[in-house]
Amino acid sequence: PFFPVARHKDWFLGTSWAGGLQRMANGRNQESTSEAVNSYYALYAYGASLQDKDGAPFARNLRDFGRLLTAMEAHGADVYWHVRRNSKIYGADYKHRVVGIMWEHVAEF
């Protein structure tokens, strides 16, 4: 009851921050959207299996929370890691088609 449920989640951007809310020179970072997507899908799958198997009272909420986090992370990965022509997020000086590590203030290839 004393900790946020998703301390690492940026609900505005729809992505997760790998280090949570710690201070770094370039701000928070995310270097692996695949890890985030798979961990959230695991929440969904666990909730779905509990609901089917045991009918646990929290299973549906866990499943739906996993679905929400998975969808948000996949959408965030598409928006922030796949750089498209005429991107309004990345300027013309960013010459790469993908982002390697997304920092709060910097995008690294």
Tab-separated table of N, CA and C in Angstrom:
chain	number	residue	atom	x	y	z
A	1	PRO	N	0.797	-1.208	0.000
A	1	PRO	CA	0.000	0.000	0.000
A	1	PRO	C	0.847	1.284	0.000
A	2	PHE	N	2.164	1.172	0.237
A	2	PHE	CA	3.001	2.354	0.332
A	2	PHE	C	3.839	2.611	-0.912
A	3	PHE	N	3.707	1.773	-1.930
A	3	PHE	CA	4.503	1.915	-3.139
A	3	PHE	C	3.582	2.034	-4.347
A	4	PRO	N	3.970	2.837	-5.341
A	4	PRO	CA	3.139	2.921	-6.547
A	4	PRO	C	3.146	1.589	-7.298
A	5	VAL	N	2.045	1.288	-7.919
A	5	VAL	CA	1.904	0.016	-8.633
A	5	VAL	C	2.872	-0.084	-9.802
A	6	ALA	N	3.071	1.009	-10.504
A	6	ALA	CA	3.937	0.997	-11.687
A	6	ALA	C	4.876	2.202	-11.639
A	7	ARG	N	5.848	2.172	-10.756
A	7	ARG	CA	6.738	3.316	-10.542
A	7	ARG	C	7.593	3.631	-11.758
A	8	HIS	N	7.790	2.654	-12.604
A	8	HIS	CA	8.648	2.794	-13.780
A	8	HIS	C	7.884	3.279	-15.010
A	9	LYS	N	6.567	3.314	-14.944
A	9	LYS	CA	5.736	3.597	-16.114
A	9	LYS	C	5.536	5.097	-16.291
A	10	ASP	N	5.771	5.571	-17.493
A	10	ASP	CA	5.471	6.950	-17.838
A	10	ASP	C	4.109	6.938	-18.521
A	11	TRP	N	3.089	7.280	-17.794
A	11	TRP	CA	1.723	7.182	-18.311
A	11	TRP	C	1.452	8.211	-19.402
A	12	PHE	N	2.223	9.283	-19.455
A	12	PHE	CA	2.050	10.285	-20.501
A	12	PHE	C	2.650	9.797	-21.825
A	13	LEU	N	3.888	9.305	-21.789
A	13	LEU	CA	4.552	8.822	-23.006
A	13	LEU	C	4.114	7.417	-23.391
A	14	GLY	N	3.669	6.634	-22.422
A	14	GLY	CA	3.244	5.267	-22.702
A	14	GLY	C	4.370	4.258	-22.699
A	15	THR	N	5.551	4.665	-22.275
A	15	THR	CA	6.690	3.756	-22.223
A	15	THR	C	7.127	3.562	-20.776
A	16	SER	N	8.075	2.676	-20.584
A	16	SER	CA	8.629	2.427	-19.266
A	16	SER	C	10.033	2.994	-19.194
A	17	TRP	N	10.470	3.272	-17.995
A	17	TRP	CA	11.843	3.709	-17.764
A	17	TRP	C	12.562	2.573	-17.068
A	18	ALA	N	13.692	2.157	-17.630
A	18	ALA	CA	14.411	0.984	-17.137
A	18	ALA	C	14.864	1.132	-15.688
A	19	GLY	N	15.331	2.294	-15.319
A	19	GLY	CA	15.860	2.498	-13.970
A	19	GLY	C	14.873	3.090	-13.002
A	20	GLY	N	13.623	3.143	-13.357
A	20	GLY	CA	12.651	3.754	-12.472
A	20	GLY	C	12.839	5.256	-12.412
A	21	LEU	N	12.787	5.795	-11.230
A	21	LEU	CA	12.851	7.250	-11.056
A	21	LEU	C	14.157	7.671	-10.396
A	22	GLN	N	15.256	7.286	-10.974
A	22	GLN	CA	16.548	7.690	-10.420
A	22	GLN	C	17.181	8.773	-11.284
A	23	ARG	N	18.044	9.553	-10.673
A	23	ARG	CA	18.683	10.661	-11.386
A	23	ARG	C	19.884	10.179	-12.181
A	24	MET	N	19.942	10.597	-13.458
A	24	MET	CA	21.078	10.326	-14.328
A	24	MET	C	21.340	11.587	-15.145
A	25	ALA	N	22.517	11.693	-15.725
A	25	ALA	CA	22.898	12.897	-16.457
A	25	ALA	C	21.925	13.235	-17.589
A	26	ASN	N	21.495	12.241	-18.354
A	26	ASN	CA	20.570	12.466	-19.470
A	26	ASN	C	19.121	12.191	-19.098
A	27	GLY	N	18.862	12.015	-17.821
A	27	GLY	CA	17.511	11.692	-17.382
A	27	GLY	C	17.288	10.187	-17.350
A	28	ARG	N	16.057	9.800	-17.265
A	28	ARG	CA	15.706	8.378	-17.235
A	28	ARG	C	15.954	7.759	-18.606
A	29	ASN	N	16.023	6.417	-18.674
A	29	ASN	CA	16.279	5.777	-19.964
A	29	ASN	C	15.485	4.490	-20.118
A	30	GLN	N	15.354	4.085	-21.358
A	30	GLN	CA	14.760	2.798	-21.700
A	30	GLN	C	15.614	2.214	-22.811
A	31	GLU	N	16.206	1.054	-22.553
A	31	GLU	CA	17.065	0.469	-23.571
A	31	GLU	C	16.507	-0.824	-24.140
A	32	SER	N	15.379	-1.301	-23.623
A	32	SER	CA	14.855	-2.554	-24.145
A	32	SER	C	13.333	-2.584	-24.060
A	33	THR	N	12.704	-2.182	-25.138
A	33	THR	CA	11.243	-2.247	-25.155
A	33	THR	C	10.768	-3.693	-25.189
A	34	SER	N	11.575	-4.584	-25.761
A	34	SER	CA	11.156	-5.987	-25.828
A	34	SER	C	11.052	-6.601	-24.437
A	35	GLU	N	11.949	-6.232	-23.546
A	35	GLU	CA	11.858	-6.727	-22.164
A	35	GLU	C	10.581	-6.230	-21.507
A	36	ALA	N	10.276	-4.956	-21.708
A	36	ALA	CA	9.072	-4.383	-21.107
A	36	ALA	C	7.812	-5.041	-21.670
A	37	VAL	N	7.739	-5.155	-22.997
A	37	VAL	CA	6.554	-5.755	-23.619
A	37	VAL	C	6.364	-7.187	-23.118
A	38	ASN	N	7.425	-7.964	-23.081
A	38	ASN	CA	7.299	-9.359	-22.643
A	38	ASN	C	6.958	-9.476	-21.166
A	39	SER	N	7.462	-8.583	-20.337
A	39	SER	CA	7.106	-8.656	-18.915
A	39	SER	C	5.631	-8.314	-18.719
A	40	TYR	N	5.132	-7.346	-19.471
A	40	TYR	CA	3.719	-6.992	-19.347
A	40	TYR	C	2.821	-8.082	-19.927
A	41	TYR	N	3.274	-8.696	-21.002
A	41	TYR	CA	2.505	-9.818	-21.547
A	41	TYR	C	2.464	-10.973	-20.550
A	42	ALA	N	3.541	-11.152	-19.807
A	42	ALA	CA	3.555	-12.193	-18.783
A	42	ALA	C	2.502	-11.923	-17.710
A	43	LEU	N	2.319	-10.658	-17.337
A	43	LEU	CA	1.248	-10.315	-16.392
A	43	LEU	C	-0.108	-10.710	-16.961
A	44	TYR	N	-0.314	-10.365	-18.219
A	44	TYR	CA	-1.565	-10.729	-18.876
A	44	TYR	C	-1.771	-12.246	-18.863
A	45	ALA	N	-0.753	-12.985	-19.298
A	45	ALA	CA	-0.869	-14.442	-19.389
A	45	ALA	C	-1.095	-15.075	-18.013
A	46	TYR	N	-0.405	-14.579	-17.004
A	46	TYR	CA	-0.572	-15.104	-15.640
A	46	TYR	C	-1.997	-14.849	-15.147
A	47	GLY	N	-2.484	-13.622	-15.344
A	47	GLY	CA	-3.858	-13.314	-14.945
A	47	GLY	C	-4.876	-14.159	-15.681
A	48	ALA	N	-4.653	-14.350	-16.985
A	48	ALA	CA	-5.579	-15.167	-17.776
A	48	ALA	C	-5.562	-16.617	-17.320
A	49	SER	N	-4.389	-17.147	-16.997
A	49	SER	CA	-4.315	-18.548	-16.567
A	49	SER	C	-4.951	-18.725	-15.190
A	50	LEU	N	-4.779	-17.762	-14.303
A	50	LEU	CA	-5.412	-17.854	-12.988
A	50	LEU	C	-6.926	-17.779	-13.098
A	51	GLN	N	-7.392	-16.936	-13.983
A	51	GLN	CA	-8.831	-16.788	-14.166
A	51	GLN	C	-9.435	-18.079	-14.694
A	52	ASP	N	-8.769	-18.691	-15.656
A	52	ASP	CA	-9.271	-19.933	-16.242
A	52	ASP	C	-9.182	-21.097	-15.265
A	53	LYS	N	-8.082	-21.142	-14.519
A	53	LYS	CA	-7.795	-22.296	-13.673
A	53	LYS	C	-8.480	-22.215	-12.312
A	54	ASP	N	-8.220	-21.122	-11.606
A	54	ASP	CA	-8.644	-21.026	-10.214
A	54	ASP	C	-9.807	-20.072	-9.982
A	55	GLY	N	-10.058	-19.208	-10.930
A	55	GLY	CA	-11.082	-18.196	-10.716
A	55	GLY	C	-10.701	-17.229	-9.603
A	56	ALA	N	-9.397	-16.958	-9.461
A	56	ALA	CA	-8.911	-16.055	-8.414
A	56	ALA	C	-9.579	-14.687	-8.575
A	57	PRO	N	-9.970	-14.053	-7.467
A	57	PRO	CA	-10.704	-12.792	-7.557
A	57	PRO	C	-9.906	-11.647	-8.206
A	58	PHE	N	-8.602	-11.684	-8.122
A	58	PHE	CA	-7.777	-10.614	-8.697
A	58	PHE	C	-7.330	-10.922	-10.118
A	59	ALA	N	-7.628	-12.109	-10.624
A	59	ALA	CA	-7.089	-12.570	-11.905
A	59	ALA	C	-7.511	-11.683	-13.076
A	60	ARG	N	-8.779	-11.311	-13.103
A	60	ARG	CA	-9.257	-10.493	-14.227
A	60	ARG	C	-8.585	-9.121	-14.220
A	61	ASN	N	-8.444	-8.513	-13.055
A	61	ASN	CA	-7.777	-7.211	-12.967
A	61	ASN	C	-6.314	-7.316	-13.384
A	62	LEU	N	-5.647	-8.382	-12.972
A	62	LEU	CA	-4.246	-8.587	-13.349
A	62	LEU	C	-4.125	-8.780	-14.861
A	63	ARG	N	-5.014	-9.582	-15.412
A	63	ARG	CA	-5.020	-9.810	-16.864
A	63	ARG	C	-5.226	-8.500	-17.619
A	64	ASP	N	-6.217	-7.729	-17.208
A	64	ASP	CA	-6.521	-6.479	-17.894
A	64	ASP	C	-5.409	-5.442	-17.716
A	65	PHE	N	-4.783	-5.411	-16.541
A	65	PHE	CA	-3.663	-4.505	-16.314
A	65	PHE	C	-2.500	-4.879	-17.225
A	66	GLY	N	-2.239	-6.179	-17.371
A	66	GLY	CA	-1.201	-6.649	-18.285
A	66	GLY	C	-1.511	-6.288	-19.725
A	67	ARG	N	-2.763	-6.397	-20.124
A	67	ARG	CA	-3.171	-6.014	-21.486
A	67	ARG	C	-2.937	-4.534	-21.737
A	68	LEU	N	-3.319	-3.710	-20.769
A	68	LEU	CA	-3.140	-2.268	-20.900
A	68	LEU	C	-1.660	-1.902	-21.015
A	69	LEU	N	-0.834	-2.436	-20.122
A	69	LEU	CA	0.592	-2.127	-20.141
A	69	LEU	C	1.255	-2.623	-21.422
A	70	THR	N	0.878	-3.808	-21.878
A	70	THR	CA	1.437	-4.354	-23.118
A	70	THR	C	1.092	-3.460	-24.307
A	71	ALA	N	-0.163	-3.071	-24.415
A	71	ALA	CA	-0.591	-2.229	-25.531
A	71	ALA	C	0.101	-0.873	-25.501
A	72	MET	N	0.211	-0.270	-24.318
A	72	MET	CA	0.864	1.035	-24.216
A	72	MET	C	2.338	0.948	-24.581
A	73	GLU	N	3.008	-0.092	-24.107
A	73	GLU	CA	4.447	-0.228	-24.380
A	73	GLU	C	4.705	-0.494	-25.859
A	74	ALA	N	3.879	-1.338	-26.475
A	74	ALA	CA	4.040	-1.612	-27.911
A	74	ALA	C	3.798	-0.344	-28.733
A	75	HIS	N	2.800	0.418	-28.364
A	75	HIS	CA	2.534	1.674	-29.066
A	75	HIS	C	3.683	2.665	-28.849
A	76	GLY	N	4.158	2.779	-27.616
A	76	GLY	CA	5.285	3.674	-27.327
A	76	GLY	C	6.534	3.286	-28.092
A	77	ALA	N	6.796	1.984	-28.198
A	77	ALA	CA	7.958	1.512	-28.959
A	77	ALA	C	7.827	1.895	-30.428
A	78	ASP	N	6.634	1.760	-30.961
A	78	ASP	CA	6.413	2.128	-32.359
A	78	ASP	C	6.610	3.627	-32.568
A	79	VAL	N	6.141	4.431	-31.657
A	79	VAL	CA	6.228	5.889	-31.796
A	79	VAL	C	7.649	6.405	-31.586
A	80	TYR	N	8.330	5.925	-30.535
A	80	TYR	CA	9.607	6.524	-30.142
A	80	TYR	C	10.843	5.790	-30.641
A	81	TRP	N	10.732	4.533	-31.031
A	81	TRP	CA	11.921	3.789	-31.484
A	81	TRP	C	11.997	3.660	-32.993
A	82	HIS	N	10.901	3.780	-33.688
A	82	HIS	CA	10.888	3.702	-35.142
A	82	HIS	C	10.777	5.112	-35.694
A	83	VAL	N	11.881	5.612	-36.206
A	83	VAL	CA	11.938	6.996	-36.678
A	83	VAL	C	11.461	7.048	-38.123
A	84	ARG	N	10.407	7.769	-38.343
A	84	ARG	CA	9.841	7.888	-39.682
A	84	ARG	C	10.232	9.214	-40.319
A	85	ARG	N	10.150	9.269	-41.629
A	85	ARG	CA	10.430	10.534	-42.328
A	85	ARG	C	9.484	11.607	-41.828
A	86	ASN	N	9.956	12.806	-41.790
A	86	ASN	CA	9.170	13.958	-41.339
A	86	ASN	C	8.653	13.780	-39.914
A	87	SER	N	9.436	13.106	-39.092
A	87	SER	CA	9.057	12.894	-37.695
A	87	SER	C	8.962	14.225	-36.964
A	88	LYS	N	7.919	14.389	-36.193
A	88	LYS	CA	7.775	15.591	-35.374
A	88	LYS	C	8.432	15.391	-34.013
A	89	ILE	N	8.916	14.194	-33.759
A	89	ILE	CA	9.586	13.895	-32.499
A	89	ILE	C	11.093	14.115	-32.639
A	90	TYR	N	11.660	13.608	-33.737
A	90	TYR	CA	13.099	13.726	-33.978
A	90	TYR	C	13.341	14.723	-35.104
A	91	GLY	N	14.284	15.586	-34.916
A	91	GLY	CA	14.586	16.593	-35.930
A	91	GLY	C	15.287	16.008	-37.137
A	92	ALA	N	15.474	16.825	-38.132
A	92	ALA	CA	16.112	16.399	-39.378
A	92	ALA	C	17.563	15.990	-39.167
A	93	ASP	N	18.191	16.447	-38.094
A	93	ASP	CA	19.589	16.102	-37.841
A	93	ASP	C	19.754	14.693	-37.271
A	94	TYR	N	18.667	14.041	-36.873
A	94	TYR	CA	18.761	12.645	-36.426
A	94	TYR	C	18.655	11.763	-37.663
A	95	LYS	N	19.755	11.157	-38.086
A	95	LYS	CA	19.842	10.484	-39.384
A	95	LYS	C	19.511	8.991	-39.349
A	96	HIS	N	19.207	8.448	-38.193
A	96	HIS	CA	18.978	7.004	-38.078
A	96	HIS	C	17.490	6.687	-38.174
A	97	ARG	N	17.187	5.460	-38.554
A	97	ARG	CA	15.792	5.019	-38.691
A	97	ARG	C	15.245	4.413	-37.413
A	98	VAL	N	16.130	4.111	-36.468
A	98	VAL	CA	15.710	3.543	-35.188
A	98	VAL	C	16.474	4.231	-34.053
A	99	VAL	N	15.986	4.040	-32.852
A	99	VAL	CA	16.649	4.551	-31.650
A	99	VAL	C	17.191	3.354	-30.883
A	100	GLY	N	18.429	3.460	-30.397
A	100	GLY	CA	19.017	2.383	-29.607
A	100	GLY	C	18.634	2.486	-28.137
A	101	ILE	N	18.932	3.621	-27.541
A	101	ILE	CA	18.551	3.893	-26.155
A	101	ILE	C	17.853	5.237	-26.129
A	102	MET	N	16.674	5.256	-25.578
A	102	MET	CA	15.953	6.510	-25.445
A	102	MET	C	16.136	7.027	-24.024
A	103	TRP	N	16.769	8.171	-23.940
A	103	TRP	CA	16.905	8.865	-22.666
A	103	TRP	C	15.818	9.921	-22.589
A	104	GLU	N	15.633	10.442	-21.432
A	104	GLU	CA	14.632	11.487	-21.255
A	104	GLU	C	14.970	12.732	-22.076
A	105	HIS	N	16.273	13.018	-22.254
A	105	HIS	CA	16.696	14.214	-22.970
A	105	HIS	C	17.527	13.944	-24.218
A	106	VAL	N	17.807	12.688	-24.531
A	106	VAL	CA	18.684	12.328	-25.651
A	106	VAL	C	18.207	11.015	-26.268
A	107	ALA	N	18.341	10.891	-27.575
A	107	ALA	CA	18.097	9.619	-28.252
A	107	ALA	C	19.439	9.138	-28.797
A	108	GLU	N	19.871	7.945	-28.416
A	108	GLU	CA	21.145	7.384	-28.888
A	108	GLU	C	20.866	6.307	-29.911
A	109	PHE	N	21.774	6.219	-30.882
A	109	PHE	CA	21.670	5.151	-31.877
A	109	PHE	C	22.506	3.989	-31.418
